[in-house]
Tab-separated table of C-alpha atoms in Angstrom:
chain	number	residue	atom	x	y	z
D	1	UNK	CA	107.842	31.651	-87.126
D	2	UNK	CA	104.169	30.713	-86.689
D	3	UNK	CA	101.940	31.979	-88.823
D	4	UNK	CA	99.149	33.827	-87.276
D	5	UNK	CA	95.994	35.280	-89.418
D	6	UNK	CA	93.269	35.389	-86.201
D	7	UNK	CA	92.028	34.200	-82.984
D	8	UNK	CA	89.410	33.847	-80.962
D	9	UNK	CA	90.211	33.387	-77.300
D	10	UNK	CA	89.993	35.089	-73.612
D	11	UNK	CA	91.832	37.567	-71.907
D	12	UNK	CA	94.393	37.609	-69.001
D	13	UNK	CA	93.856	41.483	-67.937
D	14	UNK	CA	97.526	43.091	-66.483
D	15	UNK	CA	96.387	46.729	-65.890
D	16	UNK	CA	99.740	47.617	-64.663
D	17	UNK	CA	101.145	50.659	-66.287
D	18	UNK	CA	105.116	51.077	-67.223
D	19	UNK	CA	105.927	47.169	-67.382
D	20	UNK	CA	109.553	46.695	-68.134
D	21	UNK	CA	111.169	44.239	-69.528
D	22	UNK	CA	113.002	43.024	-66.236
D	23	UNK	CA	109.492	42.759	-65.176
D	24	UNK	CA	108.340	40.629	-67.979
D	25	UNK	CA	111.313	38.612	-67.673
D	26	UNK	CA	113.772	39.043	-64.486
D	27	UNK	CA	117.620	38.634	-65.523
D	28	UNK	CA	117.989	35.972	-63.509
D	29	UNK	CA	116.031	33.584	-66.120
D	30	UNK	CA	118.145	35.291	-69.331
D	31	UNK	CA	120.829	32.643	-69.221
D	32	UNK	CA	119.594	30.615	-71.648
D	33	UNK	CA	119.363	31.326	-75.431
D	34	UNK	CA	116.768	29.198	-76.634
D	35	UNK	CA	112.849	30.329	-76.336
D	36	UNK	CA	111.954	27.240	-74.381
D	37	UNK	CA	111.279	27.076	-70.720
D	38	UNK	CA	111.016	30.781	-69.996
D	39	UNK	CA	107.425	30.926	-69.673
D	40	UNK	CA	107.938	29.584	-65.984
D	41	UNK	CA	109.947	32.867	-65.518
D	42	UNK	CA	107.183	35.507	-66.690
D	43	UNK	CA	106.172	38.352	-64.318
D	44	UNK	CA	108.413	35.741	-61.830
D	45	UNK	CA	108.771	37.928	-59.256
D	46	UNK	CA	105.052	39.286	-59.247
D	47	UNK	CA	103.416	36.206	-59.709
D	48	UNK	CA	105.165	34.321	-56.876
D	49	UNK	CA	106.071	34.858	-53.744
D	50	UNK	CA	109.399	34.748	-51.769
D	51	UNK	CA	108.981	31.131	-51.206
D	52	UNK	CA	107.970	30.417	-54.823
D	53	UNK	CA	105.060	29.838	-54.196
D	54	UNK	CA	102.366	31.504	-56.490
D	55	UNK	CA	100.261	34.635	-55.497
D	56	UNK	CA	96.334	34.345	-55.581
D	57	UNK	CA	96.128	38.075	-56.388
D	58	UNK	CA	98.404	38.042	-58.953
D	59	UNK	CA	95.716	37.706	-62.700
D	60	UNK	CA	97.992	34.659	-64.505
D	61	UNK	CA	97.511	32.903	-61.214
D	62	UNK	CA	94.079	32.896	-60.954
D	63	UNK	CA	91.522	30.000	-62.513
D	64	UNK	CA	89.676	32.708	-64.667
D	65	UNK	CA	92.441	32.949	-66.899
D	66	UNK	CA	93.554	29.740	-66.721
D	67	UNK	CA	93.418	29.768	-70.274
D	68	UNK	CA	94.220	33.580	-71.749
D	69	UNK	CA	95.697	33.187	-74.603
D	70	UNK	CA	95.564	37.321	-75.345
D	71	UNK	CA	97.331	39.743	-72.816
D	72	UNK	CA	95.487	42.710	-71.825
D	73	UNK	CA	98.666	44.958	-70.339
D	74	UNK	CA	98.257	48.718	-69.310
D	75	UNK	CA	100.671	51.887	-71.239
D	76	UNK	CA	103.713	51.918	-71.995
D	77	UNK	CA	104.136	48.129	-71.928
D	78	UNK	CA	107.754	46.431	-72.567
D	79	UNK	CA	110.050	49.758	-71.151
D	80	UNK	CA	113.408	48.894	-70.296
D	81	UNK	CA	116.332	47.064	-71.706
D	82	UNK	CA	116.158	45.217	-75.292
D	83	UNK	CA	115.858	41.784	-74.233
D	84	UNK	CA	114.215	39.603	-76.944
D	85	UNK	CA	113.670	37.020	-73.972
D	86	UNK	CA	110.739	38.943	-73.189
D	87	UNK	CA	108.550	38.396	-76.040
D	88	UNK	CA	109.878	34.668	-75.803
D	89	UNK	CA	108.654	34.258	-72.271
D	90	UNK	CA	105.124	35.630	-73.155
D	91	UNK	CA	104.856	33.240	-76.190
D	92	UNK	CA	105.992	30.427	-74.035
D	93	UNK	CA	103.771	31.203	-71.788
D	94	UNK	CA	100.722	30.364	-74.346
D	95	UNK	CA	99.746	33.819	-75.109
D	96	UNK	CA	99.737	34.818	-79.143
D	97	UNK	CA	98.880	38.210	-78.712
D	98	UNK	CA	99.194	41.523	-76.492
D	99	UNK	CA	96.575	44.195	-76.706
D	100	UNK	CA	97.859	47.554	-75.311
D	101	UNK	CA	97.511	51.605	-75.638
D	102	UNK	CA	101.269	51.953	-75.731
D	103	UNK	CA	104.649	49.896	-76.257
D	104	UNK	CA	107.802	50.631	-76.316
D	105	UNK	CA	109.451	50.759	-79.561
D	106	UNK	CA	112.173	48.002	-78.899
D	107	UNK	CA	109.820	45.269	-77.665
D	108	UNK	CA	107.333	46.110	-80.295
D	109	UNK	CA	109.796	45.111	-82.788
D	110	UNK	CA	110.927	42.358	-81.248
D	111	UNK	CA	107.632	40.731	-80.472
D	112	UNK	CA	107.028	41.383	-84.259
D	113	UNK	CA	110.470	39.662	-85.556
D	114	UNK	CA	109.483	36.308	-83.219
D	115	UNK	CA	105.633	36.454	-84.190
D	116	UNK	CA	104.042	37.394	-81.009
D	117	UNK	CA	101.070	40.152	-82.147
D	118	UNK	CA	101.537	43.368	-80.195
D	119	UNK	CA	97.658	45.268	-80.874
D	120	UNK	CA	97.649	48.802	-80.470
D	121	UNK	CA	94.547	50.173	-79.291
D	122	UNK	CA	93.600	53.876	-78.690
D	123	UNK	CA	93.433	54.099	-74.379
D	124	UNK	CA	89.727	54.552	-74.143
D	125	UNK	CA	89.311	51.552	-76.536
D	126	UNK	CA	91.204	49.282	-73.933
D	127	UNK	CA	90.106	50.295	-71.181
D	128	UNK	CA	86.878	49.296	-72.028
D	129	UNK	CA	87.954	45.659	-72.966
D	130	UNK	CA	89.741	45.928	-69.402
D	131	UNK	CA	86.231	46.523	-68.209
D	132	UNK	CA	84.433	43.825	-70.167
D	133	UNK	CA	87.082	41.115	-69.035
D	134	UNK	CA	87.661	42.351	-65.482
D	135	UNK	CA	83.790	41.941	-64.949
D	136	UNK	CA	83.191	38.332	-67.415
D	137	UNK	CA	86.487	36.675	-67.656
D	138	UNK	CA	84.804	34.091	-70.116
D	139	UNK	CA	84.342	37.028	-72.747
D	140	UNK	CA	85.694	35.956	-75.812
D	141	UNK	CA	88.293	38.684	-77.760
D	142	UNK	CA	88.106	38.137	-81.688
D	143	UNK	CA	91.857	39.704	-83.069
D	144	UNK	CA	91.827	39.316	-86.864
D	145	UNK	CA	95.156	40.518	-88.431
D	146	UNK	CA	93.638	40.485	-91.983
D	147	UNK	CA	91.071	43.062	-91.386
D	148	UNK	CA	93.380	44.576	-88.471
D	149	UNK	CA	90.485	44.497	-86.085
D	150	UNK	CA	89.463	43.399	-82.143
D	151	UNK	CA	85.775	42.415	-81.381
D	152	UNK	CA	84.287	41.590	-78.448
D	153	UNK	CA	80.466	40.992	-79.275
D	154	UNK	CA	79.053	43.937	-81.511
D	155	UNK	CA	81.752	46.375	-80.832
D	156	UNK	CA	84.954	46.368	-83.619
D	157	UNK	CA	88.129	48.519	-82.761
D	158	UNK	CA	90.444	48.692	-85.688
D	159	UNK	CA	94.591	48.832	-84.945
D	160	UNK	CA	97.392	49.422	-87.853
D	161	UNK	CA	100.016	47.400	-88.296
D	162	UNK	CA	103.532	47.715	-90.758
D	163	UNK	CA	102.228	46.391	-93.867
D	164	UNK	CA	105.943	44.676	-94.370
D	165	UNK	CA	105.690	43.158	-90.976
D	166	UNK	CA	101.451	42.108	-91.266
D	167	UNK	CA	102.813	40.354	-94.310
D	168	UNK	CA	105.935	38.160	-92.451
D	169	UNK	CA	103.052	37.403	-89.618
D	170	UNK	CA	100.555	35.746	-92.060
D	171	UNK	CA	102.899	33.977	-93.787
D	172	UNK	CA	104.562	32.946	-90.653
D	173	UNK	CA	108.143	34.675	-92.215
D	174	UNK	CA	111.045	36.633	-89.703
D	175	UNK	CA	113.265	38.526	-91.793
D	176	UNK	CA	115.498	35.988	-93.642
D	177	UNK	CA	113.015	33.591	-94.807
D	178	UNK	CA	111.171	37.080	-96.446
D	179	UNK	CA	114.241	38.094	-97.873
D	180	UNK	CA	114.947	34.584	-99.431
D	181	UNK	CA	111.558	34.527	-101.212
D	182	UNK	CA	112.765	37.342	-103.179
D	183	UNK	CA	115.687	35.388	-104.638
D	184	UNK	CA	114.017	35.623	-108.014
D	185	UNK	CA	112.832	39.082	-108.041
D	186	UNK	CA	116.769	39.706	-106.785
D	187	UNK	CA	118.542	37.879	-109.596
D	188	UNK	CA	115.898	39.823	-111.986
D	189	UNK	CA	117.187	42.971	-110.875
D	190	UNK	CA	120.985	42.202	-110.922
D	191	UNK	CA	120.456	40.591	-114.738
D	192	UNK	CA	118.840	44.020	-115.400
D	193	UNK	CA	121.579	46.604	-113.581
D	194	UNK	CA	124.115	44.385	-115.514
D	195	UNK	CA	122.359	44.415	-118.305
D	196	UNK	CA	123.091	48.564	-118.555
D	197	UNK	CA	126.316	48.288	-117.600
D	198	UNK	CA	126.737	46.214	-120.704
Protein backbone atom coordinates (compact mmCIF):
# COMPACT_ATOMS: atom_id res chain seq x y z
CA UNK A 1 0.00 0.00 0.00
CA UNK A 2 0.69 3.75 -0.21
CA UNK A 3 1.58 5.36 2.57
CA UNK A 4 -0.53 8.25 3.46
CA UNK A 5 0.33 10.75 6.57
CA UNK A 6 -1.79 14.07 5.09
CA UNK A 7 -3.17 16.07 2.36
CA UNK A 8 -4.12 19.07 1.30
CA UNK A 9 -6.52 19.11 -1.61
CA UNK A 10 -10.32 19.97 -2.78
CA UNK A 11 -13.43 18.34 -2.50
CA UNK A 12 -15.80 16.46 -4.92
CA UNK A 13 -19.18 16.89 -2.71
CA UNK A 14 -21.69 13.49 -3.27
CA UNK A 15 -24.51 14.43 -0.80
CA UNK A 16 -26.33 11.35 -1.66
CA UNK A 17 -27.40 9.39 1.32
CA UNK A 18 -27.40 5.29 1.42
CA UNK A 19 -24.68 4.79 -1.46
CA UNK A 20 -24.17 1.13 -2.05
CA UNK A 21 -21.64 -0.53 -3.24
CA UNK A 22 -23.36 -1.52 -6.67
CA UNK A 23 -23.59 2.15 -6.84
CA UNK A 24 -20.00 2.85 -6.28
CA UNK A 25 -19.12 0.19 -8.55
CA UNK A 26 -21.96 -1.56 -10.85
CA UNK A 27 -21.31 -5.50 -11.26
CA UNK A 28 -20.97 -5.21 -14.58
CA UNK A 29 -17.25 -3.66 -14.18
CA UNK A 30 -16.33 -6.54 -11.26
CA UNK A 31 -14.85 -8.91 -13.79
CA UNK A 32 -11.59 -8.06 -13.40
CA UNK A 33 -9.33 -8.70 -10.34
CA UNK A 34 -6.75 -6.25 -10.54
CA UNK A 35 -7.35 -2.47 -9.12
CA UNK A 36 -6.54 -0.93 -12.46
CA UNK A 37 -9.00 0.53 -14.85
CA UNK A 38 -12.04 0.63 -12.61
CA UNK A 39 -12.02 4.18 -11.98
CA UNK A 40 -13.80 4.58 -15.49
CA UNK A 41 -16.59 2.45 -13.84
CA UNK A 42 -17.29 4.67 -10.59
CA UNK A 43 -20.85 5.93 -9.90
CA UNK A 44 -21.07 4.49 -13.89
CA UNK A 45 -24.46 4.51 -14.09
CA UNK A 46 -25.03 8.02 -12.35
CA UNK A 47 -22.42 9.77 -13.93
CA UNK A 48 -23.33 8.83 -17.52
CA UNK A 49 -26.05 8.57 -19.39
CA UNK A 50 -27.72 5.76 -21.46
CA UNK A 51 -25.60 6.58 -24.36
CA UNK A 52 -22.40 6.86 -22.27
CA UNK A 53 -22.17 9.87 -22.51
CA UNK A 54 -21.40 11.87 -19.23
CA UNK A 55 -24.06 13.87 -17.20
CA UNK A 56 -23.41 17.70 -16.54
CA UNK A 57 -25.37 17.42 -13.27
CA UNK A 58 -23.73 14.66 -12.07
CA UNK A 59 -20.53 16.51 -9.28
CA UNK A 60 -17.37 14.16 -10.76
CA UNK A 61 -18.48 15.47 -14.10
CA UNK A 62 -18.32 18.87 -13.57
CA UNK A 63 -14.96 21.27 -14.10
CA UNK A 64 -15.09 22.38 -10.35
CA UNK A 65 -13.92 19.19 -9.27
CA UNK A 66 -11.95 18.41 -11.93
CA UNK A 67 -9.40 17.79 -9.53
CA UNK A 68 -11.04 16.38 -5.97
CA UNK A 69 -8.86 14.36 -4.67
CA UNK A 70 -11.16 13.99 -1.17
CA UNK A 71 -14.82 12.61 -1.46
CA UNK A 72 -17.39 14.37 0.41
CA UNK A 73 -20.32 11.41 0.39
CA UNK A 74 -23.60 11.71 2.51
CA UNK A 75 -24.63 8.69 5.57
CA UNK A 76 -24.41 5.57 5.47
CA UNK A 77 -21.90 5.48 2.60
CA UNK A 78 -20.63 1.96 1.06
CA UNK A 79 -24.16 -0.24 2.05
CA UNK A 80 -24.51 -3.26 0.17
CA UNK A 81 -22.53 -6.26 -0.82
CA UNK A 82 -18.66 -6.70 0.25
CA UNK A 83 -17.04 -5.90 -2.86
CA UNK A 84 -13.42 -4.69 -2.31
CA UNK A 85 -13.73 -3.32 -6.02
CA UNK A 86 -15.33 -0.46 -4.55
CA UNK A 87 -12.68 1.11 -2.61
CA UNK A 88 -10.42 0.18 -5.73
CA UNK A 89 -12.56 2.16 -8.11
CA UNK A 90 -12.52 5.29 -5.81
CA UNK A 91 -8.66 5.10 -5.47
CA UNK A 92 -8.39 4.69 -9.16
CA UNK A 93 -10.32 7.27 -9.62
CA UNK A 94 -7.61 9.76 -7.91
CA UNK A 95 -9.33 10.26 -4.71
CA UNK A 96 -7.12 9.33 -1.32
CA UNK A 97 -9.68 9.97 1.01
CA UNK A 98 -13.58 9.87 1.87
CA UNK A 99 -15.00 12.15 4.48
CA UNK A 100 -18.44 10.92 5.72
CA UNK A 101 -20.96 10.85 8.93
CA UNK A 102 -21.50 7.15 8.47
CA UNK A 103 -20.05 3.91 6.64
CA UNK A 104 -20.82 0.77 6.56
CA UNK A 105 -18.74 -1.54 8.45
CA UNK A 106 -17.59 -3.82 5.47
CA UNK A 107 -16.36 -1.04 3.16
CA UNK A 108 -14.80 0.76 6.02
CA UNK A 109 -12.57 -2.09 6.44
CA UNK A 110 -11.89 -2.64 3.20
CA UNK A 111 -11.01 0.87 2.20
CA UNK A 112 -8.67 0.60 5.29
CA UNK A 113 -6.90 -2.89 4.20
CA UNK A 114 -6.17 -1.15 0.44
CA UNK A 115 -5.19 2.38 1.98
CA UNK A 116 -7.97 4.53 0.88
CA UNK A 117 -8.76 6.95 4.24
CA UNK A 118 -12.42 6.64 5.17
CA UNK A 119 -12.85 10.12 7.79
CA UNK A 120 -15.57 9.92 10.07
CA UNK A 121 -17.05 13.08 10.92
CA UNK A 122 -19.94 13.82 13.39
CA UNK A 123 -23.18 14.89 10.74
CA UNK A 124 -23.29 18.51 11.67
CA UNK A 125 -19.47 18.65 11.17
CA UNK A 126 -19.96 17.55 7.42
CA UNK A 127 -22.53 19.12 6.56
CA UNK A 128 -20.92 22.17 7.07
CA UNK A 129 -17.85 21.22 4.84
CA UNK A 130 -20.77 20.22 2.31
CA UNK A 131 -21.69 23.84 2.67
CA UNK A 132 -18.25 25.39 2.39
CA UNK A 133 -17.47 23.28 -0.86
CA UNK A 134 -20.93 23.37 -2.43
CA UNK A 135 -20.65 27.29 -2.28
CA UNK A 136 -16.33 27.64 -3.14
CA UNK A 137 -15.35 24.52 -4.85
CA UNK A 138 -11.63 25.85 -4.74
CA UNK A 139 -11.71 25.50 -0.79
CA UNK A 140 -8.91 23.62 0.19
CA UNK A 141 -9.64 20.44 2.91
CA UNK A 142 -6.42 19.84 5.15
CA UNK A 143 -6.87 15.76 6.42
CA UNK A 144 -3.87 15.01 8.65
CA UNK A 145 -3.90 11.34 9.87
CA UNK A 146 -1.17 12.06 12.51
CA UNK A 147 -3.12 14.48 14.50
CA UNK A 148 -6.49 12.72 13.19
CA UNK A 149 -7.86 16.06 12.15
CA UNK A 150 -9.84 17.98 8.97
CA UNK A 151 -9.35 21.82 8.51
CA UNK A 152 -10.74 23.96 6.28
CA UNK A 153 -9.36 27.55 7.18
CA UNK A 154 -9.64 28.21 11.08
CA UNK A 155 -12.07 25.52 11.83
CA UNK A 156 -10.37 21.81 13.01
CA UNK A 157 -12.78 18.73 13.34
CA UNK A 158 -11.03 15.84 14.93
CA UNK A 159 -12.07 11.94 13.68
CA UNK A 160 -10.66 8.55 15.45
CA UNK A 161 -9.21 6.07 13.75
CA UNK A 162 -8.00 2.09 14.88
CA UNK A 163 -4.73 2.81 16.25
CA UNK A 164 -3.55 -0.77 14.58
CA UNK A 165 -4.93 0.32 11.29
CA UNK A 166 -3.58 4.48 11.60
CA UNK A 167 -0.32 2.65 12.06
CA UNK A 168 -0.45 0.18 8.61
CA UNK A 169 -1.69 3.66 6.78
CA UNK A 170 1.46 5.70 7.72
CA UNK A 171 3.68 3.20 7.10
CA UNK A 172 1.97 2.33 3.94
CA UNK A 173 1.55 -1.63 5.48
CA UNK A 174 -1.89 -4.08 4.64
CA UNK A 175 -1.90 -6.84 6.93
CA UNK A 176 0.95 -9.20 5.86
CA UNK A 177 3.68 -6.83 5.41
CA UNK A 178 2.64 -5.67 9.39
CA UNK A 179 2.67 -9.05 10.44
CA UNK A 180 6.13 -9.78 8.79
CA UNK A 181 7.79 -6.86 10.62
CA UNK A 182 7.15 -8.68 13.71
CA UNK A 183 9.25 -11.68 12.66
CA UNK A 184 11.69 -10.79 15.40
CA UNK A 185 9.45 -9.93 18.16
CA UNK A 186 7.72 -13.54 16.97
CA UNK A 187 10.83 -15.72 17.15
CA UNK A 188 11.47 -13.81 20.67
CA UNK A 189 8.38 -15.09 21.94
CA UNK A 190 8.57 -18.74 20.64
CA UNK A 191 12.47 -18.90 22.11
CA UNK A 192 10.75 -17.75 25.35
CA UNK A 193 7.39 -20.24 25.45
CA UNK A 194 10.06 -22.94 24.60
CA UNK A 195 12.22 -21.83 26.83
CA UNK A 196 9.48 -22.94 29.84
CA UNK A 197 8.66 -25.85 28.35
CA UNK A 198 12.28 -26.75 28.82
Amino acid sequence: MNKFSSVTATACPLRAENVDTDQIIPARYLTTVTRTGLGKGLFADWRLDADGQPRPDFPLNQPQHADATLLLAGRNFGCGSSREHAPWAIMDAGFVAVISSYFADIFYNNSLKNGLLPVLLQPADLSELFDRVEEVPSTLIRVDLPSQTVTVDDQVYSFTIDPYRKVCLLEGLDDLSYLLRQEGHIAAYEEGVEGVRK
